CSV table of C-alpha atoms in Angstrom, one decimal:
chain,number,residue,atom,x,y,z
A,1,MET,CA,0.0,0.0,0.0
A,2,SER,CA,1.2,3.5,-0.8
A,3,GLN,CA,2.4,5.5,2.2
A,4,ASN,CA,0.2,8.4,1.2
A,5,THR,CA,-3.2,7.5,2.6
A,6,SER,CA,-4.5,11.0,3.2
A,7,HIS,CA,-7.0,10.6,0.5
A,8,LEU,CA,-8.6,7.5,2.0
A,9,LEU,CA,-11.8,7.6,4.1
A,10,ARG,CA,-11.7,6.3,7.7
A,11,THR,CA,-14.4,4.7,9.7
A,12,PRO,CA,-15.2,5.7,13.3
A,13,LEU,CA,-13.2,2.7,14.5
A,14,TYR,CA,-10.0,3.8,12.7
A,15,GLU,CA,-8.1,4.8,15.9
A,16,CYS,CA,-9.1,1.5,17.5
A,17,HIS,CA,-7.5,-0.4,14.6
A,18,ARG,CA,-4.3,1.7,14.7
A,19,SER,CA,-3.9,1.2,18.5
A,20,SER,CA,-4.2,-2.5,17.9
A,21,ARG,CA,-1.4,-2.3,15.3
A,22,ALA,CA,-3.7,-3.6,12.6
A,23,ARG,CA,-2.3,-3.9,9.1
A,24,MET,CA,-4.2,-1.3,7.1
A,25,ALA,CA,-4.9,-1.1,3.4
A,26,ASN,CA,-7.0,0.6,0.8
A,27,VAL,CA,-10.3,-1.2,0.6
A,28,SER,CA,-12.8,0.5,-1.8
A,29,GLY,CA,-11.3,3.9,-1.0
A,30,TRP,CA,-11.3,3.3,2.8
A,31,GLU,CA,-8.3,2.7,5.0
A,32,MET,CA,-9.4,-0.5,6.5
A,33,PRO,CA,-7.8,-3.2,8.7
A,34,VAL,CA,-7.0,-6.3,6.6
A,35,ALA,CA,-5.3,-8.2,9.5
A,36,PHE,CA,-4.7,-7.7,13.2
A,37,GLY,CA,-2.2,-10.5,13.3
A,38,SER,CA,-2.4,-13.9,11.6
A,39,GLN,CA,-5.0,-13.9,8.9
A,40,ILE,CA,-5.2,-17.7,9.1
A,41,GLN,CA,-5.8,-17.5,12.9
A,42,GLU,CA,-8.5,-14.9,12.5
A,43,HIS,CA,-10.2,-17.1,9.9
A,44,HIS,CA,-10.1,-20.1,12.3
A,45,THR,CA,-11.4,-18.0,15.2
A,46,VAL,CA,-14.5,-17.2,13.2
A,47,ARG,CA,-15.0,-20.9,12.3
A,48,GLN,CA,-14.4,-22.1,15.8
A,49,ASP,CA,-15.3,-19.3,18.2
A,50,ALA,CA,-16.2,-15.7,17.3
A,51,ALA,CA,-14.6,-12.6,15.9
A,52,MET,CA,-15.7,-9.1,14.8
A,53,PHE,CA,-15.2,-7.1,11.7
A,54,ASP,CA,-15.5,-3.3,11.1
A,55,PHE,CA,-18.0,-3.0,8.2
A,56,SER,CA,-18.7,0.7,8.6
A,57,HIS,CA,-17.6,1.3,5.0
A,58,ALA,CA,-20.7,-0.5,3.8
A,59,CYS,CA,-23.6,2.0,3.2
A,60,VAL,CA,-26.7,1.8,5.3
A,61,VAL,CA,-29.6,3.5,3.6
A,62,ASP,CA,-33.0,4.2,5.2
A,63,LEU,CA,-36.1,4.6,3.0
A,64,HIS,CA,-39.1,6.3,4.5
A,65,GLY,CA,-42.6,7.1,3.2
A,66,ALA,CA,-46.0,5.9,2.4
A,67,ASP,CA,-45.0,4.5,-0.9
A,68,VAL,CA,-41.7,2.8,0.2
A,69,ARG,CA,-42.9,-0.8,-0.1
A,70,ALA,CA,-44.3,-0.2,-3.6
A,71,PHE,CA,-41.1,1.6,-4.7
A,72,LEU,CA,-38.9,-1.2,-3.5
A,73,GLY,CA,-41.2,-3.6,-5.3
A,74,LYS,CA,-40.2,-1.9,-8.5
A,75,LEU,CA,-36.6,-1.4,-7.6
A,76,LEU,CA,-35.6,-5.0,-6.5
A,77,ALA,CA,-35.8,-8.3,-8.2
A,78,ASN,CA,-37.0,-10.2,-5.1
A,79,ASP,CA,-40.5,-9.5,-3.8
A,80,VAL,CA,-40.5,-7.3,-0.7
A,81,ALA,CA,-44.3,-7.9,-0.4
A,82,ARG,CA,-43.2,-11.2,1.4
A,83,LEU,CA,-41.8,-9.1,4.3
A,84,LYS,CA,-44.7,-8.9,6.6
A,85,SER,CA,-43.3,-9.0,10.1
A,86,ALA,CA,-41.2,-6.1,11.5
A,87,GLY,CA,-37.5,-7.0,11.5
A,88,LYS,CA,-37.8,-9.6,8.7
A,89,ALA,CA,-35.0,-9.4,6.1
A,90,MET,CA,-34.6,-10.5,2.5
A,91,TYR,CA,-31.7,-10.9,0.1
A,92,SER,CA,-32.2,-9.3,-3.4
A,93,CYS,CA,-30.4,-8.1,-6.5
A,94,MET,CA,-30.8,-4.6,-7.8
A,95,LEU,CA,-30.7,-4.7,-11.6
A,96,ASP,CA,-30.3,-2.3,-14.4
A,97,GLY,CA,-32.8,-2.1,-17.4
A,98,ASP,CA,-30.9,-4.8,-19.2
A,99,GLY,CA,-31.2,-7.2,-16.3
A,100,GLY,CA,-27.6,-6.8,-15.2
A,101,VAL,CA,-26.6,-6.9,-11.5
A,102,ILE,CA,-25.9,-3.4,-10.1
A,103,ASP,CA,-25.7,-4.6,-6.5
A,104,ASP,CA,-26.8,-7.4,-4.2
A,105,LEU,CA,-28.1,-6.3,-0.9
A,106,VAL,CA,-30.1,-7.1,2.2
A,107,VAL,CA,-33.4,-5.3,2.7
A,108,TYR,CA,-34.9,-5.0,6.2
A,109,PHE,CA,-38.6,-4.3,6.9
A,110,LEU,CA,-38.7,-2.1,10.0
A,111,ALA,CA,-42.2,-0.5,9.6
A,112,ASP,CA,-44.8,0.0,6.9
A,113,ASP,CA,-43.2,3.3,6.1
A,114,HIS,CA,-39.6,2.4,6.9
A,115,PHE,CA,-37.2,-0.1,5.2
A,116,ARG,CA,-33.5,-0.3,5.5
A,117,ILE,CA,-31.0,-1.6,2.9
A,118,VAL,CA,-27.2,-2.0,2.9
A,119,LEU,CA,-25.3,-1.2,-0.2
A,120,SER,CA,-21.9,-2.6,-1.2
A,121,ALA,CA,-19.0,-0.3,-0.1
A,122,HIS,CA,-17.3,0.4,-3.4
A,123,THR,CA,-20.4,1.1,-5.4
A,124,ALA,CA,-22.5,2.8,-2.8
A,125,SER,CA,-22.3,6.4,-4.1
A,126,GLY,CA,-23.3,5.5,-7.7
A,127,ASN,CA,-26.0,3.1,-6.5
A,128,LEU,CA,-27.4,5.7,-4.2
A,129,GLU,CA,-27.7,8.0,-7.3
A,130,TRP,CA,-29.4,5.1,-9.2
A,131,ILE,CA,-32.0,4.6,-6.5
A,132,ARG,CA,-32.8,8.3,-6.3
A,133,SER,CA,-33.0,8.4,-10.1
A,134,GLN,CA,-35.8,5.8,-10.0
A,135,ILE,CA,-37.8,8.1,-7.8
A,136,ALA,CA,-37.2,11.3,-9.8
A,137,GLY,CA,-40.0,12.2,-12.1
A,138,THR,CA,-42.6,10.1,-10.2
A,139,ASP,CA,-45.1,11.0,-7.5
A,140,SER,CA,-43.8,8.4,-5.1
A,141,LEU,CA,-43.7,9.5,-1.5
A,142,VAL,CA,-40.3,8.1,-0.7
A,143,THR,CA,-37.3,9.7,1.1
A,144,VAL,CA,-33.9,8.1,0.7
A,145,VAL,CA,-31.5,8.8,3.6
A,146,ALA,CA,-27.9,7.7,3.3
A,147,ARG,CA,-26.4,6.9,6.8
A,148,ARG,CA,-22.7,6.5,5.9
A,149,GLN,CA,-20.5,9.2,7.2
A,150,ASP,CA,-19.3,10.5,3.8
A,151,LEU,CA,-22.8,10.5,2.3
A,152,VAL,CA,-25.0,11.8,5.1
A,153,ALA,CA,-27.0,15.0,4.6
A,154,GLU,CA,-26.8,17.8,7.0
A,155,GLY,CA,-28.6,17.0,10.3
A,156,VAL,CA,-28.5,13.2,9.7
A,157,GLU,CA,-26.5,11.1,12.1
A,158,PRO,CA,-24.2,8.5,10.4
A,159,LEU,CA,-24.2,4.9,11.4
A,160,ALA,CA,-21.5,2.3,11.9
A,161,THR,CA,-21.6,-1.4,11.5
A,162,ILE,CA,-19.7,-4.2,13.4
A,163,ALA,CA,-20.2,-7.8,12.2
A,164,VAL,CA,-19.7,-10.5,14.8
A,165,HIS,CA,-19.6,-14.0,13.4
A,166,GLY,CA,-18.8,-17.5,14.7
A,167,PRO,CA,-20.5,-20.4,16.6
A,168,ASN,CA,-20.2,-18.5,19.9
A,169,ALA,CA,-20.9,-15.0,18.4
A,170,ARG,CA,-24.5,-14.5,19.6
A,171,GLU,CA,-23.9,-15.7,23.2
A,172,THR,CA,-20.9,-13.5,23.5
A,173,VAL,CA,-22.7,-10.5,22.2
A,174,PHE,CA,-25.5,-11.1,24.8
A,175,ARG,CA,-22.8,-11.2,27.5
A,176,ALA,CA,-21.1,-8.1,26.2
A,177,ILE,CA,-24.2,-6.0,25.9
A,178,PRO,CA,-26.9,-7.5,28.3
A,179,SER,CA,-29.7,-5.5,26.7
A,180,THR,CA,-29.3,-7.5,23.5
A,181,GLN,CA,-30.5,-10.7,25.1
A,182,VAL,CA,-34.0,-9.9,23.8
A,183,ALA,CA,-32.6,-10.9,20.4
A,184,ALA,CA,-32.1,-14.5,21.6
A,185,GLN,CA,-35.2,-15.6,19.8
A,186,VAL,CA,-34.4,-13.8,16.5
A,187,LYS,CA,-34.3,-16.3,13.7
A,188,PRO,CA,-31.8,-16.2,10.8
A,189,PHE,CA,-32.5,-13.4,8.3
A,190,ASN,CA,-34.4,-11.4,10.8
A,191,SER,CA,-33.4,-8.3,12.8
A,192,ILE,CA,-34.4,-6.4,15.9
A,193,ILE,CA,-33.8,-2.9,17.2
A,194,VAL,CA,-32.7,-2.6,20.9
A,195,HIS,CA,-32.6,0.6,22.9
A,196,ASP,CA,-29.6,0.2,25.1
A,197,ALA,CA,-29.2,2.6,28.1
A,198,VAL,CA,-25.5,3.0,27.3
A,199,VAL,CA,-25.1,3.0,23.5
A,200,GLY,CA,-28.6,4.0,22.5
A,201,GLU,CA,-30.4,2.4,19.5
A,202,LEU,CA,-28.7,-0.8,18.3
A,203,MET,CA,-29.9,-2.9,15.4
A,204,LEU,CA,-29.0,-6.6,15.5
A,205,ALA,CA,-29.4,-8.4,12.2
A,206,ARG,CA,-28.8,-12.1,11.9
A,207,THR,CA,-27.3,-11.9,8.4
A,208,GLY,CA,-23.8,-12.1,6.9
A,209,LYS,CA,-21.5,-13.7,4.3
A,210,THR,CA,-19.3,-16.1,6.2
A,211,SER,CA,-21.8,-19.0,6.6
A,212,GLU,CA,-21.3,-18.7,10.3
A,213,ASP,CA,-24.0,-17.5,12.7
A,214,GLY,CA,-23.9,-14.1,14.3
A,215,PHE,CA,-25.1,-10.5,14.1
A,216,GLU,CA,-24.5,-7.4,12.1
A,217,LEU,CA,-24.6,-4.7,14.8
A,218,ILE,CA,-25.7,-1.2,13.4
A,219,MET,CA,-25.4,1.7,15.8
A,220,LEU,CA,-24.9,5.5,15.7
A,221,ALA,CA,-21.3,6.1,14.6
A,222,LYS,CA,-20.6,8.2,17.8
A,223,HIS,CA,-21.1,5.0,19.8
A,224,ALA,CA,-19.1,2.6,17.6
A,225,VAL,CA,-15.9,2.7,19.7
A,226,GLN,CA,-17.8,2.0,22.9
A,227,VAL,CA,-19.6,-1.0,21.3
A,228,TRP,CA,-16.3,-2.2,19.9
A,229,ASP,CA,-14.7,-2.0,23.3
A,230,MET,CA,-17.6,-3.7,25.0
A,231,LEU,CA,-17.4,-6.6,22.6
A,232,ARG,CA,-13.6,-6.9,23.0
A,233,SER,CA,-13.9,-6.9,26.8
A,234,ALA,CA,-16.2,-9.9,26.5
A,235,GLY,CA,-13.6,-11.8,24.6
A,236,ILE,CA,-14.5,-11.2,21.0
A,237,VAL,CA,-11.3,-10.6,19.0
A,238,PRO,CA,-11.0,-8.3,16.0
A,239,ALA,CA,-10.5,-9.8,12.5
A,240,GLY,CA,-9.4,-8.1,9.3
A,241,LEU,CA,-11.0,-8.1,5.9
A,242,ASP,CA,-8.4,-10.6,4.6
A,243,ALA,CA,-10.0,-13.2,6.8
A,244,TRP,CA,-13.5,-12.1,5.7
A,245,GLU,CA,-12.4,-12.7,2.1
A,246,THR,CA,-11.4,-16.3,2.8
A,247,LEU,CA,-14.5,-16.9,4.8
A,248,ARG,CA,-16.9,-15.5,2.1
A,249,LEU,CA,-15.1,-17.6,-0.6
A,250,GLU,CA,-15.5,-20.7,1.5
A,251,ALA,CA,-19.1,-19.8,1.9
A,252,GLY,CA,-19.4,-19.4,-1.9
A,253,MET,CA,-20.7,-15.8,-1.5
A,254,GLN,CA,-20.4,-13.4,-4.5
A,255,LEU,CA,-18.8,-10.0,-4.3
A,256,VAL,CA,-20.1,-7.2,-6.6
A,257,GLY,CA,-17.4,-5.9,-8.8
A,258,ARG,CA,-15.4,-9.2,-8.5
A,259,ASP,CA,-17.8,-12.1,-9.1
A,260,MET,CA,-20.6,-10.2,-10.7
A,261,ASP,CA,-21.4,-6.9,-12.3
A,262,PRO,CA,-23.9,-5.4,-14.8
A,263,ARG,CA,-22.6,-7.7,-17.5
A,264,CYS,CA,-24.1,-10.6,-15.5
A,265,SER,CA,-27.7,-11.5,-14.9
A,266,PRO,CA,-28.7,-13.1,-11.6
A,267,PHE,CA,-29.1,-16.4,-13.4
A,268,ASP,CA,-25.5,-16.2,-14.7
A,269,VAL,CA,-24.2,-16.0,-11.1
A,270,GLY,CA,-26.4,-18.5,-9.4
A,271,LEU,CA,-28.9,-16.0,-7.9
A,272,GLY,CA,-31.9,-16.9,-9.9
A,273,TRP,CA,-33.6,-18.1,-6.7
A,274,SER,CA,-33.8,-14.5,-5.6
A,275,VAL,CA,-35.6,-13.3,-8.7
A,276,ASP,CA,-39.4,-13.1,-8.8
A,277,LEU,CA,-40.4,-13.7,-12.4
A,278,ASP,CA,-43.7,-15.5,-11.6
A,279,SER,CA,-45.8,-12.7,-10.2
A,280,GLU,CA,-47.4,-9.9,-12.1
A,281,ARG,CA,-45.2,-7.4,-10.4
A,282,GLU,CA,-42.9,-5.4,-12.7
A,283,PHE,CA,-39.4,-4.4,-11.6
A,284,VAL,CA,-36.4,-2.9,-13.2
A,285,GLY,CA,-34.8,-5.4,-15.5
A,286,LYS,CA,-37.7,-7.9,-15.5
A,287,ALA,CA,-38.6,-7.6,-19.1
A,288,ALA,CA,-34.9,-8.0,-20.2
A,289,LEU,CA,-34.6,-11.2,-18.0
A,290,ARG,CA,-37.5,-12.8,-19.8
A,291,THR,CA,-35.5,-12.9,-23.0
A,292,ARG,CA,-31.9,-12.8,-21.7
A,293,ARG,CA,-30.1,-16.1,-22.3
A,294,GLN,CA,-27.9,-17.6,-19.6
A,295,THR,CA,-24.4,-17.6,-21.1
A,296,ARG,CA,-22.4,-18.6,-18.0
A,297,GLN,CA,-22.8,-20.5,-14.8
A,298,PHE,CA,-21.4,-19.7,-11.4
A,299,VAL,CA,-19.3,-22.5,-9.9
A,300,GLY,CA,-16.7,-23.3,-7.4
A,301,LEU,CA,-13.3,-24.8,-8.3
A,302,ALA,CA,-11.5,-27.1,-5.8
A,303,PHE,CA,-7.8,-27.6,-6.4
A,304,GLU,CA,-7.6,-30.8,-4.5
A,305,GLN,CA,-3.9,-31.5,-5.4
A,306,SER,CA,-2.5,-28.0,-5.3
A,307,ALA,CA,-2.2,-25.0,-3.0
A,308,ALA,CA,-1.5,-22.6,-6.0
A,309,VAL,CA,-4.1,-19.8,-5.8
A,310,ALA,CA,-5.8,-18.8,-9.0
A,311,ARG,CA,-6.2,-15.0,-9.5
A,312,THR,CA,-9.1,-13.0,-10.8
A,313,ALA,CA,-9.4,-13.5,-14.6
A,314,SER,CA,-7.3,-16.7,-14.7
A,315,PRO,CA,-8.6,-18.7,-17.7
A,316,VAL,CA,-10.5,-21.9,-17.1
A,317,MET,CA,-10.0,-24.6,-19.8
A,318,ASN,CA,-11.2,-28.0,-20.8
A,319,LEU,CA,-8.8,-30.8,-21.5
A,320,GLN,CA,-8.5,-29.8,-25.1
A,321,GLY,CA,-7.1,-26.5,-24.0
A,322,GLU,CA,-10.2,-24.5,-25.0
A,323,VAL,CA,-11.1,-21.6,-22.7
A,324,ILE,CA,-14.5,-22.2,-21.2
A,325,GLY,CA,-14.6,-19.5,-18.5
A,326,THR,CA,-12.6,-17.3,-16.1
A,327,VAL,CA,-11.9,-17.3,-12.4
A,328,THR,CA,-13.6,-14.4,-10.6
A,329,SER,CA,-12.1,-14.9,-7.1
A,330,GLY,CA,-9.5,-17.2,-5.7
A,331,THR,CA,-7.9,-17.9,-2.4
A,332,TYR,CA,-6.3,-20.6,-0.2
A,333,SER,CA,-8.9,-22.2,2.1
A,334,PRO,CA,-7.7,-22.4,5.7
A,335,THR,CA,-10.5,-24.8,6.6
A,336,LEU,CA,-10.0,-27.2,3.7
A,337,GLN,CA,-6.2,-26.6,3.3
A,338,ILE,CA,-6.5,-26.5,-0.5
A,339,ALA,CA,-6.8,-23.7,-3.0
A,340,ILE,CA,-10.3,-22.8,-4.0
A,341,ALA,CA,-11.9,-20.3,-6.5
A,342,LEU,CA,-15.2,-19.0,-7.8
A,343,ALA,CA,-15.6,-18.9,-11.5
A,344,LEU,CA,-18.0,-18.2,-14.4
A,345,ILE,CA,-17.8,-20.9,-17.0
A,346,ASP,CA,-19.7,-22.5,-19.9
A,347,PRO,CA,-23.2,-23.5,-18.6
A,348,ASP,CA,-22.9,-26.9,-20.2
A,349,ILE,CA,-20.0,-28.0,-18.0
A,350,PRO,CA,-21.4,-30.4,-15.3
A,351,PHE,CA,-20.6,-30.3,-11.6
A,352,GLY,CA,-18.0,-32.9,-10.8
A,353,ALA,CA,-16.1,-32.2,-14.1
A,354,TYR,CA,-12.4,-32.0,-14.2
A,355,VAL,CA,-11.0,-28.7,-15.8
A,356,ASP,CA,-7.6,-26.9,-16.0
A,357,VAL,CA,-6.9,-23.4,-14.7
A,358,GLU,CA,-4.0,-21.3,-15.7
A,359,VAL,CA,-2.1,-20.3,-12.6
A,360,TYR,CA,1.2,-18.5,-13.1
A,361,ARG,CA,1.5,-19.9,-16.6
A,362,HIS,CA,0.9,-23.5,-15.4
A,363,ARG,CA,-2.2,-25.6,-16.0
A,364,ILE,CA,-3.5,-26.8,-12.7
A,365,ALA,CA,-6.3,-29.4,-12.3
A,366,ALA,CA,-9.5,-28.3,-10.6
A,367,LYS,CA,-12.8,-29.9,-9.8
A,368,VAL,CA,-16.0,-28.1,-10.6
A,369,VAL,CA,-18.2,-28.1,-7.5
A,370,ARG,CA,-21.4,-26.4,-6.4
A,371,PRO,CA,-20.7,-23.7,-3.8
A,372,PRO,CA,-20.5,-23.4,-0.8
A,373,PHE,CA,-17.2,-25.1,-0.1
A,374,VAL,CA,-17.8,-25.0,3.7
A,375,ARG,CA,-20.9,-25.0,5.8
A,376,ASP,CA,-21.0,-25.1,9.6
A,377,GLY,CA,-17.2,-25.4,9.6
A,378,ARG,CA,-17.1,-28.5,7.5
A,379,SER,CA,-16.3,-29.4,3.9
A,380,THR,CA,-19.2,-29.7,1.4
A,381,PRO,CA,-17.7,-30.5,-2.0
A,382,ARG,CA,-18.8,-33.8,-3.5
A,383,LEU,CA,-16.1,-36.4,-4.2
A,384,GLY,CA,-15.5,-37.9,-7.7
A,385,TRP,CA,-14.0,-36.7,-10.9
A,386,GLN,CA,-15.4,-36.5,-14.4
A,387,ARG,CA,-13.3,-35.5,-17.4
A,388,VAL,CA,-14.7,-33.1,-20.0
């Protein structure tokens, strides 16, 4: 990383990270902690116990108004009409007019006139403009309020986000902040807002991209350091975004800008399950999806005999040497102790097939598997090889 970091944004937890001697790097224009010590140990801590991540560079957006549900029904590919209980959450893609993925996000139903979404960090500014452009020129009664510190309007308090994941995450959060114990009955993909006497309003959302249980804690930015310290005092160790990257790849979770972008439809990247094409509801990109042909499929690659890590854009080939796709993300899996990757390849290639990947000018054998690689801390790839 360049020594000149004055142009990078910093979260409210920046000084906490510096005092912990975290290794900092440019992440989507933010100076973020990528490791506090051993990345591998941080990864294992999430799989075996609990650790916390600073996710304040993601952009929380509150949408208010009498027409907010109808607006989100037109904006998102998944059907928010299914969110009927306060706190219920839903995963969805936000598409452009051609059916390409602009962002994938989680939408939370907080009240009939209040929904909350979380936009990806590096595309947040442009996506915020896109959302507002969909309201402009209509008579929809919807107000869009960005809650990230660099995007807040005057008079709006910014929020911060701390993700706590691992098999012991929820119990440790309850011990760290006793008022959160009311969230003990919150089910996965649900949330609750707690009013804590010390740190004020605190949202606990049981969502995330590591395949481990836990919470995303969303609080006023001015209380972020206090919440971080409370969690740390209870024994939750900090982890950097390098560990989050290996965790999300093991979980087979896509990253916008890496594994998908507007050139991809949700069906190309394995997210067709989150698209509502059956109802009469019209949403941005729906018409295009009806005629858009799937040209790629989203797969995992397991390098069972090699630790060589494939990089983004590494070619994927069949045994005849014909390029049939590209790697979108690659890493070494600390849990499986092999190299793994996510890739977009020819949709006719079956799972279980044997392919080659170009890694540092060498062709390395890989098995095509259905993500995720790891669930509940254990391996999920099926055994067996099939040549193509």
